Coordinates of C-alpha atoms in Angstrom, one line a residue:
Chain A
Q128 CA 31.6 -17.3 72.7
L129 CA 29.2 -15.0 71.0
V130 CA 26.2 -16.1 69.1
A131 CA 24.4 -13.7 66.8
S132 CA 20.8 -14.2 65.7
G133 CA 17.9 -12.4 64.1
G134 CA 19.0 -12.2 60.5
G135 CA 16.8 -13.0 57.5
V136 CA 15.0 -11.3 54.6
V137 CA 13.6 -7.9 55.4
H138 CA 11.7 -5.5 53.1
P139 CA 13.1 -2.1 52.3
G140 CA 12.0 0.6 54.7
K141 CA 11.5 -1.9 57.5
S142 CA 13.5 -2.4 60.7
L143 CA 15.7 -5.2 61.9
R144 CA 16.6 -6.2 65.4
L145 CA 19.6 -8.5 66.0
S146 CA 20.7 -10.1 69.2
C147 CA 24.1 -11.4 70.3
A148 CA 24.3 -13.8 73.2
A149 CA 27.5 -14.2 75.2
S150 CA 28.2 -17.3 77.1
E151 CA 30.6 -15.8 79.6
S152 CA 29.6 -13.8 82.6
T153 CA 32.6 -11.4 81.8
F154 CA 30.3 -9.9 79.1
Q155 CA 29.4 -7.1 81.4
S156 CA 33.1 -6.1 81.8
Y157 CA 33.8 -5.3 78.2
P158 CA 32.6 -2.8 75.5
M159 CA 30.8 -4.4 72.6
H160 CA 30.7 -3.7 68.8
W161 CA 28.6 -4.4 65.8
V162 CA 30.5 -4.8 62.5
R163 CA 29.0 -5.7 59.1
Q164 CA 30.3 -7.0 55.8
A165 CA 28.5 -6.6 52.6
P166 CA 28.8 -9.4 50.0
G167 CA 32.3 -9.4 48.6
K168 CA 33.3 -6.3 50.5
G169 CA 35.4 -5.3 53.5
L170 CA 34.5 -4.9 57.1
E171 CA 32.5 -1.9 58.2
W172 CA 32.3 -0.9 61.9
L173 CA 28.9 0.3 62.8
A174 CA 28.6 1.0 66.6
L175 CA 30.0 0.4 70.0
I176 CA 28.6 0.5 73.5
S177 CA 30.6 0.7 76.7
S178 CA 30.5 -2.0 79.3
D179 CA 28.0 -0.2 81.4
G180 CA 26.0 1.1 78.5
A181 CA 26.7 4.7 79.3
Q182 CA 28.7 5.5 76.2
R183 CA 27.8 4.8 72.6
S184 CA 29.5 5.7 69.3
F185 CA 28.2 5.3 65.8
A186 CA 29.5 5.2 62.2
D187 CA 28.3 8.2 60.2
S188 CA 26.8 5.8 57.7
V189 CA 24.2 4.6 60.2
K190 CA 24.0 7.4 62.7
G191 CA 20.3 8.3 63.4
R192 CA 19.1 4.9 62.1
L193 CA 21.0 2.5 64.5
T194 CA 20.3 1.8 68.1
I195 CA 22.7 -0.3 70.1
S196 CA 21.9 -1.6 73.6
R197 CA 22.8 -4.3 76.0
D198 CA 21.3 -6.3 78.8
N199 CA 24.2 -7.2 81.2
S200 CA 21.9 -9.3 83.4
N201 CA 21.3 -11.6 80.5
N202 CA 24.7 -11.2 78.7
T203 CA 23.0 -10.0 75.5
L204 CA 23.8 -7.3 73.0
F205 CA 21.2 -5.8 70.7
L206 CA 21.2 -3.9 67.4
Q207 CA 18.2 -2.2 65.8
L208 CA 18.5 -0.7 62.4
D209 CA 15.7 1.3 60.9
G210 CA 14.8 2.5 57.4
L211 CA 16.6 -0.5 55.7
T212 CA 17.8 -0.2 52.1
V213 CA 19.4 -2.7 49.8
E214 CA 22.8 -1.2 50.9
D215 CA 22.2 -2.7 54.4
T216 CA 22.4 -6.2 53.0
A217 CA 25.3 -7.8 54.8
I218 CA 26.6 -10.3 57.4
Y219 CA 26.3 -8.6 60.7
Y220 CA 28.9 -9.5 63.4
C221 CA 29.0 -8.8 67.1
A222 CA 32.4 -8.6 68.7
R223 CA 33.9 -7.9 72.1
G224 CA 36.0 -4.8 72.4
S225 CA 38.6 -3.5 74.8
V226 CA 39.7 -0.4 76.7
I227 CA 43.3 0.6 77.2
R228 CA 44.0 3.5 79.6
K229 CA 40.3 4.5 79.5
R230 CA 40.4 4.6 75.7
F231 CA 38.5 2.4 73.3
T232 CA 40.6 0.5 70.8
A233 CA 40.2 -1.3 67.5
W234 CA 40.5 -4.7 69.2
F235 CA 37.7 -7.1 68.3
D236 CA 37.8 -10.5 69.9
P237 CA 36.0 -12.8 69.9
W238 CA 33.7 -12.4 67.0
G239 CA 30.2 -13.9 66.7
Q240 CA 29.6 -16.2 63.8
G241 CA 27.6 -13.5 62.0
T242 CA 24.0 -13.3 60.9
L243 CA 23.0 -12.6 57.3
V244 CA 20.5 -9.8 56.7
T245 CA 19.1 -9.5 53.1
V246 CA 17.1 -6.4 52.3
S247 CA 14.8 -7.2 49.4
S248 CA 11.3 -6.6 48.2
Chain B
Q225 CA 36.1 4.7 50.6
S226 CA 38.1 3.3 53.6
L227 CA 40.2 5.6 55.7
L228 CA 42.9 2.9 55.8
T229 CA 44.3 1.9 52.4
Q230 CA 45.3 -1.7 51.7
P231 CA 46.2 -3.3 48.4
P232 CA 43.2 -5.3 47.1
S233 CA 45.3 -8.5 46.5
V234 CA 48.7 -10.0 47.0
S235 CA 50.0 -13.4 45.9
G236 CA 53.1 -15.6 46.0
P237 CA 54.3 -19.2 46.0
P238 CA 54.6 -21.2 49.2
G239 CA 57.6 -20.2 51.2
Q240 CA 57.8 -16.7 50.0
R241 CA 57.8 -13.7 52.2
I242 CA 54.6 -11.6 51.7
T243 CA 53.9 -8.1 53.0
I244 CA 50.6 -6.3 53.2
S245 CA 50.6 -2.5 53.7
C246 CA 48.1 -0.4 55.5
S247 CA 48.2 3.4 55.0
G248 CA 46.3 5.8 57.2
S249 CA 46.7 9.3 58.7
V250 CA 47.6 11.0 62.0
S251 CA 44.1 10.7 63.4
N252 CA 44.2 6.9 63.2
I253 CA 47.4 4.9 62.7
G254 CA 49.6 7.9 63.6
N255 CA 48.1 8.2 67.1
N256 CA 46.7 4.7 67.8
Y257 CA 47.5 1.1 67.8
V258 CA 47.1 -1.0 64.6
Y259 CA 45.4 -4.4 64.6
W260 CA 45.3 -7.1 61.9
Y261 CA 42.5 -9.6 61.3
Q262 CA 42.6 -12.8 59.3
Q263 CA 39.4 -13.9 57.7
L264 CA 39.4 -17.4 56.3
P265 CA 36.8 -18.1 53.5
G266 CA 33.3 -18.3 55.0
M267 CA 34.4 -17.5 58.5
A268 CA 34.3 -14.6 60.9
P269 CA 37.6 -12.6 61.3
K270 CA 40.0 -13.4 64.0
V271 CA 42.7 -11.2 65.5
L272 CA 46.2 -11.9 64.1
I273 CA 48.2 -8.9 65.4
Y274 CA 47.3 -6.5 68.2
R275 CA 48.9 -3.3 69.4
N276 CA 51.0 -3.0 66.2
Y277 CA 53.2 -6.1 66.6
E278 CA 51.9 -8.3 69.4
R279 CA 50.7 -11.9 68.5
P280 CA 47.9 -13.6 70.4
S281 CA 48.8 -17.1 71.7
G282 CA 48.3 -19.6 69.0
V283 CA 49.2 -17.4 66.1
P284 CA 52.3 -18.7 64.3
D285 CA 55.4 -16.7 64.5
R286 CA 55.7 -16.4 60.8
F287 CA 53.1 -13.6 61.1
S288 CA 54.6 -10.2 62.2
G289 CA 53.4 -6.6 62.4
S290 CA 55.1 -3.3 62.3
K291 CA 54.2 0.4 62.3
S292 CA 55.9 3.5 61.2
G293 CA 54.3 6.9 61.3
T294 CA 51.0 6.7 59.6
S295 CA 51.5 3.3 57.9
A296 CA 51.7 -0.3 59.1
S297 CA 52.6 -3.6 57.6
L298 CA 51.8 -7.2 58.1
A299 CA 54.5 -9.7 57.0
I300 CA 54.2 -13.4 56.5
S301 CA 57.6 -15.1 56.3
G302 CA 57.3 -18.4 54.5
V303 CA 53.6 -18.2 53.4
Q304 CA 51.7 -21.5 53.5
S305 CA 48.6 -22.6 51.6
E306 CA 46.5 -22.4 54.7
D307 CA 47.3 -18.7 54.9
E308 CA 45.0 -18.0 51.9
A309 CA 42.5 -15.6 53.4
D310 CA 41.5 -12.0 53.5
Y311 CA 43.5 -9.7 55.8
H312 CA 42.1 -6.5 57.3
C313 CA 43.9 -3.8 59.2
A314 CA 42.1 -1.6 61.8
S315 CA 42.9 1.3 64.0
W316 CA 41.0 3.7 66.2
D317 CA 40.2 7.1 64.6
D318 CA 40.3 10.0 66.9
R319 CA 38.4 12.3 64.5
L320 CA 35.5 9.8 64.0
S321 CA 35.6 8.6 67.6
G322 CA 35.4 5.0 66.3
P323 CA 37.5 2.2 64.8
V324 CA 38.2 2.1 61.1
F325 CA 39.1 -0.8 58.8
G326 CA 41.1 -1.0 55.7
G327 CA 39.4 -2.4 52.6
G328 CA 40.9 -5.8 53.0
T329 CA 43.6 -7.7 51.1
K330 CA 43.0 -11.1 49.5
L331 CA 46.1 -13.3 49.8
T332 CA 46.4 -16.0 47.2
V333 CA 49.1 -18.7 47.6
L334 CA 50.0 -19.8 44.1

């Protein structure tokens, strides 16, 4: 089970930091993703981090603004997004990923319940 | 603009066979597995189909997936009212080095 937290109302230009706590010790064995969904829109993948934290990949839309990290000793995933704009208003989901034959995939399971971030002045 | 193209909406009466298409390119669907996610209203998505056509345990067998070339499809044979949801396709994109989603398809059971 994944539980995301840290959402709320944030002013434009500020930063947000989200956490995703995993209840299983297997957390450290899997890559993890952040995905967001703007109101009434589809899913947008943001970033992934490998199981050991050595590899990271980012969507072009947030590259340079987003930091993804993990603490395997505490089974927790983090996201920091800087320079927020109203276009960053969305539900942010964390999700566990997978690797097949040393390649990342588009498997996301399970998903956290999501945490709503509203960027507004 | 999503790299994977889905119809915005589909609809049909209970019992009808419904298909949802997902069109991509060589860099994503053409060279990688396709996944389908069901998102019930107000809920997080859940995986429905993985590796093109595999069903996780617990997913009814009326759901099936297929892939041909750079396109994929999700079929629901005998749609039920509880299937009303948004459906999203996804695949890894080799050019972007990340997964990509379709824009999502809203299924309405009439």
